[in-house]
């Protein structure tokens, strides 16, 4: 795999609490230059990113219930709908980790499905399909919990499962990606994110089964 090819896997990410408008402009310009799949920004910057990236082919990705996932179901659904109405093409929602740890699988399913329905209800034109990704934060989960969340995400109609926020105690690992891919098969995408700093790490995660990579070191990865 070449560095040019790997660019198409990358969600170029700027989720710092202190990100400025200039940071977002730089992020978008780099995404267009290198051909990254999307720019991932906090909800506040969705309208700005959507305006900059219109017509470039680079998608606008945002985060929901980020980074803790402890919002109510209604909060997550309404935030997702608002972001889509403002131009987001993809929403990465953090699962409720407390519900996961308590084994409240009906609630986990309900919130993923609520976000799915919320974004589908926004009138984006007949040809636009909003992508929903479910962030597991795998550093806090054992293998059984990872499998169970992936199953609920698949059942709820999400498009991807995603390893991490990048704000937890650990990021993407080959083991987690392999387990997620084994669980969802070819029915969903798998996004690896968090702690991906080199071309070699990116390739290893793709070979483990990742379809998408969330990276803030994107330029370094493709330029070596």
Short mmCIF file of N, CA and C in Angstrom, two decimals, residues 4-153:
data_model
loop_
_atom_site.label_atom_id
_atom_site.label_comp_id
_atom_site.label_asym_id
_atom_site.label_seq_id
_atom_site.Cartn_x
_atom_site.Cartn_y
_atom_site.Cartn_z
N UNK A 4 -0.08 7.41 -0.85
CA UNK A 4 -1.18 8.07 -1.54
C UNK A 4 -2.46 7.27 -1.38
N UNK A 5 -2.35 5.96 -1.46
CA UNK A 5 -3.53 5.10 -1.29
C UNK A 5 -4.08 5.17 0.12
N UNK A 6 -3.20 5.25 1.09
CA UNK A 6 -3.65 5.25 2.48
C UNK A 6 -4.40 6.53 2.84
N UNK A 7 -4.15 7.60 2.12
CA UNK A 7 -4.83 8.87 2.40
C UNK A 7 -6.35 8.71 2.33
N UNK A 8 -6.82 7.88 1.41
CA UNK A 8 -8.25 7.68 1.23
C UNK A 8 -8.93 6.96 2.39
N UNK A 9 -8.13 6.40 3.30
CA UNK A 9 -8.68 5.74 4.49
C UNK A 9 -8.84 6.70 5.66
N UNK A 10 -8.26 7.90 5.57
CA UNK A 10 -8.07 8.74 6.75
C UNK A 10 -9.18 9.78 6.94
N UNK A 11 -9.71 9.81 8.16
CA UNK A 11 -10.53 10.93 8.63
C UNK A 11 -9.57 11.89 9.32
N UNK A 12 -9.25 12.98 8.66
CA UNK A 12 -8.27 13.96 9.16
C UNK A 12 -8.92 14.72 10.31
N UNK A 13 -8.33 14.66 11.49
CA UNK A 13 -9.05 14.99 12.71
C UNK A 13 -8.45 16.15 13.49
N UNK A 14 -9.34 17.06 13.92
CA UNK A 14 -8.95 18.15 14.83
C UNK A 14 -10.08 18.32 15.84
N UNK A 15 -9.90 17.70 17.00
CA UNK A 15 -10.93 17.72 18.04
C UNK A 15 -10.45 18.36 19.33
N UNK A 16 -9.39 19.13 19.23
CA UNK A 16 -8.88 19.82 20.42
C UNK A 16 -9.92 20.79 20.95
N UNK A 17 -9.99 20.90 22.27
CA UNK A 17 -10.90 21.87 22.89
C UNK A 17 -10.52 23.30 22.54
N UNK A 18 -9.27 23.51 22.18
CA UNK A 18 -8.77 24.86 21.88
C UNK A 18 -8.61 25.10 20.38
N UNK A 19 -9.18 24.25 19.55
CA UNK A 19 -9.08 24.43 18.11
C UNK A 19 -9.69 25.76 17.69
N UNK A 20 -8.99 26.49 16.84
CA UNK A 20 -9.45 27.79 16.36
C UNK A 20 -9.95 27.69 14.93
N UNK A 21 -10.53 28.77 14.43
CA UNK A 21 -10.97 28.79 13.03
C UNK A 21 -9.80 28.55 12.09
N UNK A 22 -8.64 29.12 12.41
CA UNK A 22 -7.47 28.90 11.56
C UNK A 22 -7.06 27.44 11.55
N UNK A 23 -7.20 26.77 12.69
CA UNK A 23 -6.89 25.33 12.74
C UNK A 23 -7.82 24.54 11.83
N UNK A 24 -9.08 24.91 11.80
CA UNK A 24 -10.04 24.19 10.96
C UNK A 24 -9.79 24.48 9.48
N UNK A 25 -9.47 25.73 9.16
CA UNK A 25 -9.13 26.06 7.77
C UNK A 25 -7.92 25.26 7.30
N UNK A 26 -6.92 25.14 8.17
CA UNK A 26 -5.72 24.36 7.84
C UNK A 26 -6.06 22.89 7.66
N UNK A 27 -6.89 22.37 8.55
CA UNK A 27 -7.32 20.97 8.47
C UNK A 27 -7.99 20.69 7.14
N UNK A 28 -8.91 21.55 6.76
CA UNK A 28 -9.66 21.36 5.51
C UNK A 28 -8.75 21.47 4.29
N UNK A 29 -7.83 22.43 4.31
CA UNK A 29 -6.91 22.60 3.19
C UNK A 29 -6.02 21.37 3.03
N UNK A 30 -5.57 20.82 4.15
CA UNK A 30 -4.73 19.61 4.09
C UNK A 30 -5.54 18.42 3.57
N UNK A 31 -6.79 18.32 3.98
CA UNK A 31 -7.62 17.21 3.53
C UNK A 31 -7.81 17.23 2.02
N UNK A 32 -8.05 18.42 1.49
CA UNK A 32 -8.21 18.55 0.05
C UNK A 32 -6.89 18.25 -0.67
N UNK A 33 -5.80 18.78 -0.15
CA UNK A 33 -4.48 18.59 -0.77
C UNK A 33 -4.10 17.12 -0.86
N UNK A 34 -4.31 16.39 0.22
CA UNK A 34 -3.84 15.01 0.28
C UNK A 34 -4.91 13.98 -0.09
N UNK A 35 -6.15 14.40 -0.23
CA UNK A 35 -7.20 13.47 -0.60
C UNK A 35 -7.68 12.59 0.53
N UNK A 36 -7.75 13.16 1.74
CA UNK A 36 -8.27 12.41 2.88
C UNK A 36 -9.77 12.18 2.71
N UNK A 37 -10.27 11.14 3.38
CA UNK A 37 -11.69 10.78 3.23
C UNK A 37 -12.60 11.86 3.80
N UNK A 38 -12.24 12.38 4.97
CA UNK A 38 -13.08 13.38 5.61
C UNK A 38 -12.25 14.26 6.53
N UNK A 39 -12.87 15.34 6.98
CA UNK A 39 -12.36 16.13 8.09
C UNK A 39 -13.28 15.88 9.27
N UNK A 40 -12.71 15.54 10.41
CA UNK A 40 -13.50 15.29 11.61
C UNK A 40 -13.31 16.45 12.58
N UNK A 41 -14.40 17.15 12.86
CA UNK A 41 -14.35 18.35 13.69
C UNK A 41 -15.44 18.29 14.76
N UNK A 42 -15.28 19.11 15.79
CA UNK A 42 -16.32 19.23 16.80
C UNK A 42 -17.57 19.87 16.19
N UNK A 43 -18.75 19.62 16.78
CA UNK A 43 -20.00 20.12 16.20
C UNK A 43 -20.02 21.61 15.91
N UNK A 44 -19.38 22.41 16.74
CA UNK A 44 -19.35 23.87 16.54
C UNK A 44 -18.82 24.25 15.16
N UNK A 45 -17.87 23.45 14.66
CA UNK A 45 -17.21 23.80 13.40
C UNK A 45 -17.81 23.10 12.18
N UNK A 46 -18.89 22.37 12.34
CA UNK A 46 -19.50 21.68 11.20
C UNK A 46 -19.92 22.66 10.09
N UNK A 47 -20.65 23.75 10.39
CA UNK A 47 -21.05 24.65 9.31
C UNK A 47 -19.85 25.23 8.55
N UNK A 48 -18.81 25.59 9.28
CA UNK A 48 -17.63 26.15 8.65
C UNK A 48 -16.93 25.14 7.75
N UNK A 49 -16.74 23.92 8.27
CA UNK A 49 -16.09 22.88 7.47
C UNK A 49 -16.92 22.54 6.24
N UNK A 50 -18.24 22.49 6.41
CA UNK A 50 -19.12 22.17 5.28
C UNK A 50 -19.00 23.21 4.18
N UNK A 51 -18.89 24.46 4.56
CA UNK A 51 -18.76 25.53 3.57
C UNK A 51 -17.43 25.44 2.84
N UNK A 52 -16.36 25.20 3.57
CA UNK A 52 -15.03 25.13 2.96
C UNK A 52 -14.92 23.93 2.03
N UNK A 53 -15.49 22.80 2.44
CA UNK A 53 -15.28 21.54 1.72
C UNK A 53 -16.32 21.27 0.64
N UNK A 54 -17.30 22.15 0.50
CA UNK A 54 -18.35 21.94 -0.49
C UNK A 54 -17.74 21.77 -1.89
N UNK A 55 -18.10 20.67 -2.55
CA UNK A 55 -17.64 20.43 -3.91
C UNK A 55 -16.26 19.82 -4.04
N UNK A 56 -15.58 19.56 -2.91
CA UNK A 56 -14.22 19.02 -2.97
C UNK A 56 -14.18 17.50 -2.97
N UNK A 57 -15.26 16.87 -2.54
CA UNK A 57 -15.27 15.42 -2.39
C UNK A 57 -14.83 14.94 -1.02
N UNK A 58 -14.33 15.85 -0.19
CA UNK A 58 -13.96 15.51 1.18
C UNK A 58 -15.20 15.64 2.06
N UNK A 59 -15.49 14.61 2.85
CA UNK A 59 -16.68 14.61 3.69
C UNK A 59 -16.45 15.39 4.98
N UNK A 60 -17.55 15.81 5.58
CA UNK A 60 -17.51 16.44 6.91
C UNK A 60 -17.97 15.42 7.93
N UNK A 61 -17.10 15.14 8.88
CA UNK A 61 -17.40 14.20 9.96
C UNK A 61 -17.43 14.96 11.28
N UNK A 62 -18.31 14.57 12.17
CA UNK A 62 -18.34 15.20 13.49
C UNK A 62 -18.58 14.15 14.56
N UNK A 63 -18.52 14.59 15.82
CA UNK A 63 -18.61 13.67 16.95
C UNK A 63 -19.83 13.99 17.80
N UNK A 64 -20.46 12.96 18.34
CA UNK A 64 -21.69 13.09 19.11
C UNK A 64 -21.48 12.46 20.50
N UNK A 65 -21.88 13.19 21.55
CA UNK A 65 -21.69 12.69 22.91
C UNK A 65 -20.22 12.53 23.25
N UNK A 66 -19.43 13.41 22.73
CA UNK A 66 -17.97 13.27 22.78
C UNK A 66 -17.39 14.07 23.93
N UNK A 67 -16.38 13.55 24.65
CA UNK A 67 -15.75 12.24 24.47
C UNK A 67 -16.21 11.16 25.45
N UNK A 68 -17.13 11.46 26.35
CA UNK A 68 -17.48 10.53 27.42
C UNK A 68 -18.62 9.58 27.09
N UNK A 69 -19.53 10.00 26.21
CA UNK A 69 -20.66 9.14 25.85
C UNK A 69 -21.77 9.10 26.88
N UNK A 70 -21.70 9.97 27.90
CA UNK A 70 -22.64 9.89 29.01
C UNK A 70 -23.87 10.78 28.85
N UNK A 71 -24.09 11.31 27.66
CA UNK A 71 -25.27 12.11 27.39
C UNK A 71 -26.52 11.23 27.34
N UNK A 72 -27.68 11.87 27.48
CA UNK A 72 -28.93 11.12 27.33
C UNK A 72 -29.12 10.73 25.87
N UNK A 73 -30.00 9.77 25.66
CA UNK A 73 -30.31 9.34 24.30
C UNK A 73 -30.88 10.49 23.49
N UNK A 74 -31.78 11.25 24.08
CA UNK A 74 -32.38 12.38 23.36
C UNK A 74 -31.33 13.42 22.99
N UNK A 75 -30.38 13.67 23.90
CA UNK A 75 -29.31 14.63 23.61
C UNK A 75 -28.50 14.19 22.40
N UNK A 76 -28.13 12.92 22.37
CA UNK A 76 -27.32 12.42 21.26
C UNK A 76 -28.08 12.48 19.95
N UNK A 77 -29.34 12.09 19.98
CA UNK A 77 -30.14 12.10 18.75
C UNK A 77 -30.33 13.52 18.23
N UNK A 78 -30.64 14.45 19.12
CA UNK A 78 -30.88 15.82 18.67
C UNK A 78 -29.60 16.48 18.19
N UNK A 79 -28.48 16.20 18.86
CA UNK A 79 -27.21 16.76 18.42
C UNK A 79 -26.82 16.22 17.05
N UNK A 80 -27.03 14.93 16.84
CA UNK A 80 -26.72 14.33 15.55
C UNK A 80 -27.55 14.95 14.43
N UNK A 81 -28.85 15.11 14.69
CA UNK A 81 -29.73 15.71 13.68
C UNK A 81 -29.32 17.13 13.35
N UNK A 82 -28.99 17.91 14.39
CA UNK A 82 -28.56 19.29 14.18
C UNK A 82 -27.29 19.34 13.32
N UNK A 83 -26.33 18.48 13.63
CA UNK A 83 -25.08 18.48 12.88
C UNK A 83 -25.30 18.13 11.42
N UNK A 84 -26.16 17.15 11.17
CA UNK A 84 -26.46 16.78 9.79
C UNK A 84 -27.16 17.92 9.07
N UNK A 85 -28.08 18.59 9.75
CA UNK A 85 -28.77 19.72 9.11
C UNK A 85 -27.82 20.87 8.79
N UNK A 86 -26.69 20.93 9.50
CA UNK A 86 -25.70 21.98 9.27
C UNK A 86 -24.59 21.57 8.31
N UNK A 87 -24.66 20.32 7.81
CA UNK A 87 -23.73 19.93 6.77
C UNK A 87 -22.87 18.71 7.03
N UNK A 88 -23.04 18.05 8.17
CA UNK A 88 -22.24 16.86 8.44
C UNK A 88 -22.69 15.70 7.55
N UNK A 89 -21.72 14.97 7.03
CA UNK A 89 -21.98 13.78 6.22
C UNK A 89 -21.86 12.50 7.04
N UNK A 90 -21.09 12.58 8.13
CA UNK A 90 -20.82 11.42 8.96
C UNK A 90 -20.86 11.83 10.43
N UNK A 91 -21.42 10.98 11.29
CA UNK A 91 -21.46 11.26 12.72
C UNK A 91 -20.86 10.09 13.48
N UNK A 92 -19.91 10.40 14.35
CA UNK A 92 -19.24 9.40 15.17
C UNK A 92 -19.74 9.55 16.60
N UNK A 93 -20.61 8.66 17.05
CA UNK A 93 -21.21 8.78 18.37
C UNK A 93 -20.50 7.88 19.38
N UNK A 94 -20.30 8.41 20.59
CA UNK A 94 -19.68 7.63 21.65
C UNK A 94 -20.76 6.84 22.37
N UNK A 95 -20.59 5.54 22.48
CA UNK A 95 -21.56 4.71 23.16
C UNK A 95 -21.56 5.04 24.66
N UNK A 96 -22.68 4.79 25.32
CA UNK A 96 -22.77 5.00 26.76
C UNK A 96 -22.02 3.88 27.47
N UNK A 97 -20.81 4.18 27.93
CA UNK A 97 -19.95 3.16 28.51
C UNK A 97 -20.49 2.63 29.83
N UNK A 98 -21.18 3.49 30.59
CA UNK A 98 -21.79 3.02 31.83
C UNK A 98 -22.84 1.96 31.56
N UNK A 99 -23.65 2.20 30.52
CA UNK A 99 -24.67 1.22 30.15
C UNK A 99 -24.02 -0.08 29.69
N UNK A 100 -22.91 0.03 28.97
CA UNK A 100 -22.18 -1.16 28.54
C UNK A 100 -21.69 -1.95 29.75
N UNK A 101 -21.07 -1.25 30.69
CA UNK A 101 -20.53 -1.92 31.88
C UNK A 101 -21.64 -2.54 32.73
N UNK A 102 -22.81 -1.93 32.73
CA UNK A 102 -23.95 -2.49 33.48
C UNK A 102 -24.68 -3.58 32.72
N UNK A 103 -24.26 -3.81 31.47
CA UNK A 103 -24.92 -4.84 30.67
C UNK A 103 -26.32 -4.45 30.24
N UNK A 104 -26.57 -3.15 30.13
CA UNK A 104 -27.90 -2.68 29.71
C UNK A 104 -27.96 -2.63 28.18
N UNK A 105 -28.01 -3.80 27.59
CA UNK A 105 -27.87 -3.89 26.14
C UNK A 105 -29.06 -3.32 25.40
N UNK A 106 -30.23 -3.33 25.99
CA UNK A 106 -31.39 -2.70 25.34
C UNK A 106 -31.18 -1.19 25.22
N UNK A 107 -30.59 -0.58 26.24
CA UNK A 107 -30.31 0.86 26.19
C UNK A 107 -29.23 1.18 25.17
N UNK A 108 -28.21 0.35 25.11
CA UNK A 108 -27.15 0.54 24.12
C UNK A 108 -27.74 0.48 22.71
N UNK A 109 -28.56 -0.52 22.46
CA UNK A 109 -29.22 -0.64 21.17
C UNK A 109 -30.11 0.56 20.89
N UNK A 110 -30.85 0.98 21.91
CA UNK A 110 -31.79 2.09 21.74
C UNK A 110 -31.10 3.38 21.34
N UNK A 111 -29.97 3.70 21.97
CA UNK A 111 -29.33 4.97 21.66
C UNK A 111 -28.68 4.97 20.28
N UNK A 112 -28.11 3.84 19.90
CA UNK A 112 -27.53 3.76 18.55
C UNK A 112 -28.62 3.88 17.50
N UNK A 113 -29.74 3.20 17.74
CA UNK A 113 -30.86 3.26 16.81
C UNK A 113 -31.49 4.66 16.79
N UNK A 114 -31.53 5.33 17.93
CA UNK A 114 -32.09 6.68 17.99
C UNK A 114 -31.28 7.65 17.14
N UNK A 115 -29.97 7.54 17.19
CA UNK A 115 -29.11 8.38 16.36
C UNK A 115 -29.29 8.02 14.89
N UNK A 116 -29.38 6.73 14.60
CA UNK A 116 -29.62 6.29 13.22
C UNK A 116 -30.90 6.92 12.67
N UNK A 117 -31.98 6.86 13.44
CA UNK A 117 -33.26 7.40 13.00
C UNK A 117 -33.20 8.92 12.88
N UNK A 118 -32.52 9.57 13.82
CA UNK A 118 -32.45 11.04 13.82
C UNK A 118 -31.76 11.56 12.57
N UNK A 119 -30.65 10.94 12.20
CA UNK A 119 -29.94 11.44 11.02
C UNK A 119 -30.67 11.07 9.74
N UNK A 120 -31.36 9.94 9.76
CA UNK A 120 -32.11 9.54 8.57
C UNK A 120 -33.33 10.43 8.34
N UNK A 121 -33.83 11.04 9.41
CA UNK A 121 -35.01 11.88 9.30
C UNK A 121 -34.71 13.28 8.76
N UNK A 122 -33.43 13.65 8.73
CA UNK A 122 -33.07 14.96 8.20
C UNK A 122 -33.10 14.91 6.68
N UNK A 123 -33.75 15.88 6.07
CA UNK A 123 -33.87 15.92 4.62
C UNK A 123 -32.57 16.43 4.02
N UNK A 124 -31.77 15.50 3.52
CA UNK A 124 -30.47 15.85 2.93
C UNK A 124 -30.45 15.65 1.42
N UNK A 125 -31.59 15.38 0.85
CA UNK A 125 -31.62 15.04 -0.56
C UNK A 125 -31.62 13.53 -0.73
N UNK A 126 -32.22 13.07 -1.79
CA UNK A 126 -32.42 11.64 -1.99
C UNK A 126 -31.12 10.86 -2.11
N UNK A 127 -30.06 11.49 -2.60
CA UNK A 127 -28.84 10.74 -2.89
C UNK A 127 -27.86 10.71 -1.72
N UNK A 128 -28.15 11.42 -0.64
CA UNK A 128 -27.18 11.54 0.45
C UNK A 128 -27.52 10.58 1.57
N UNK A 129 -26.59 9.68 1.88
CA UNK A 129 -26.73 8.72 2.97
C UNK A 129 -25.76 9.13 4.08
N UNK A 130 -26.30 9.44 5.25
CA UNK A 130 -25.47 9.83 6.38
C UNK A 130 -24.85 8.58 7.01
N UNK A 131 -23.57 8.64 7.25
CA UNK A 131 -22.83 7.53 7.83
C UNK A 131 -22.80 7.67 9.35
N UNK A 132 -23.22 6.62 10.05
CA UNK A 132 -23.16 6.59 11.52
C UNK A 132 -22.06 5.64 11.96
N UNK A 133 -21.15 6.16 12.79
CA UNK A 133 -20.10 5.33 13.38
C UNK A 133 -20.29 5.30 14.89
N UNK A 134 -20.08 4.14 15.48
CA UNK A 134 -20.26 3.96 16.92
C UNK A 134 -18.90 3.77 17.57
N UNK A 135 -18.54 4.71 18.46
CA UNK A 135 -17.25 4.66 19.15
C UNK A 135 -17.37 3.80 20.41
N UNK A 136 -16.56 2.76 20.48
CA UNK A 136 -16.63 1.83 21.61
C UNK A 136 -15.75 2.24 22.79
N UNK A 137 -14.66 2.96 22.53
CA UNK A 137 -13.61 3.24 23.53
C UNK A 137 -13.10 1.92 24.11
N UNK A 138 -12.45 1.16 23.23
CA UNK A 138 -12.08 -0.22 23.53
C UNK A 138 -11.09 -0.35 24.68
N UNK A 139 -10.36 0.70 25.01
CA UNK A 139 -9.40 0.62 26.12
C UNK A 139 -10.08 0.33 27.45
N UNK A 140 -11.39 0.61 27.53
CA UNK A 140 -12.13 0.38 28.76
C UNK A 140 -12.94 -0.91 28.75
N UNK A 141 -12.92 -1.64 27.64
CA UNK A 141 -13.80 -2.80 27.48
C UNK A 141 -13.01 -4.10 27.38
N UNK A 142 -13.61 -5.19 27.88
CA UNK A 142 -13.02 -6.49 27.63
C UNK A 142 -13.55 -7.03 26.30
N UNK A 143 -13.02 -8.17 25.89
CA UNK A 143 -13.37 -8.69 24.57
C UNK A 143 -14.86 -8.98 24.45
N UNK A 144 -15.47 -9.52 25.50
CA UNK A 144 -16.90 -9.84 25.45
C UNK A 144 -17.73 -8.57 25.27
N UNK A 145 -17.33 -7.48 25.93
CA UNK A 145 -18.05 -6.22 25.79
C UNK A 145 -17.87 -5.63 24.40
N UNK A 146 -16.68 -5.74 23.86
CA UNK A 146 -16.43 -5.26 22.50
C UNK A 146 -17.34 -5.99 21.51
N UNK A 147 -17.39 -7.30 21.63
CA UNK A 147 -18.24 -8.10 20.74
C UNK A 147 -19.70 -7.70 20.89
N UNK A 148 -20.16 -7.54 22.13
CA UNK A 148 -21.57 -7.21 22.37
C UNK A 148 -21.95 -5.86 21.80
N UNK A 149 -21.08 -4.84 21.97
CA UNK A 149 -21.39 -3.52 21.42
C UNK A 149 -21.41 -3.58 19.89
N UNK A 150 -20.48 -4.29 19.30
CA UNK A 150 -20.47 -4.44 17.84
C UNK A 150 -21.77 -5.08 17.35
N UNK A 151 -22.23 -6.07 18.06
CA UNK A 151 -23.48 -6.74 17.67
C UNK A 151 -24.67 -5.80 17.76
N UNK A 152 -24.71 -4.97 18.80
CA UNK A 152 -25.80 -4.02 18.95
C UNK A 152 -25.73 -2.93 17.88
N UNK A 153 -24.53 -2.50 17.55
CA UNK A 153 -24.37 -1.49 16.50
C UNK A 153 -24.85 -2.03 15.15
#
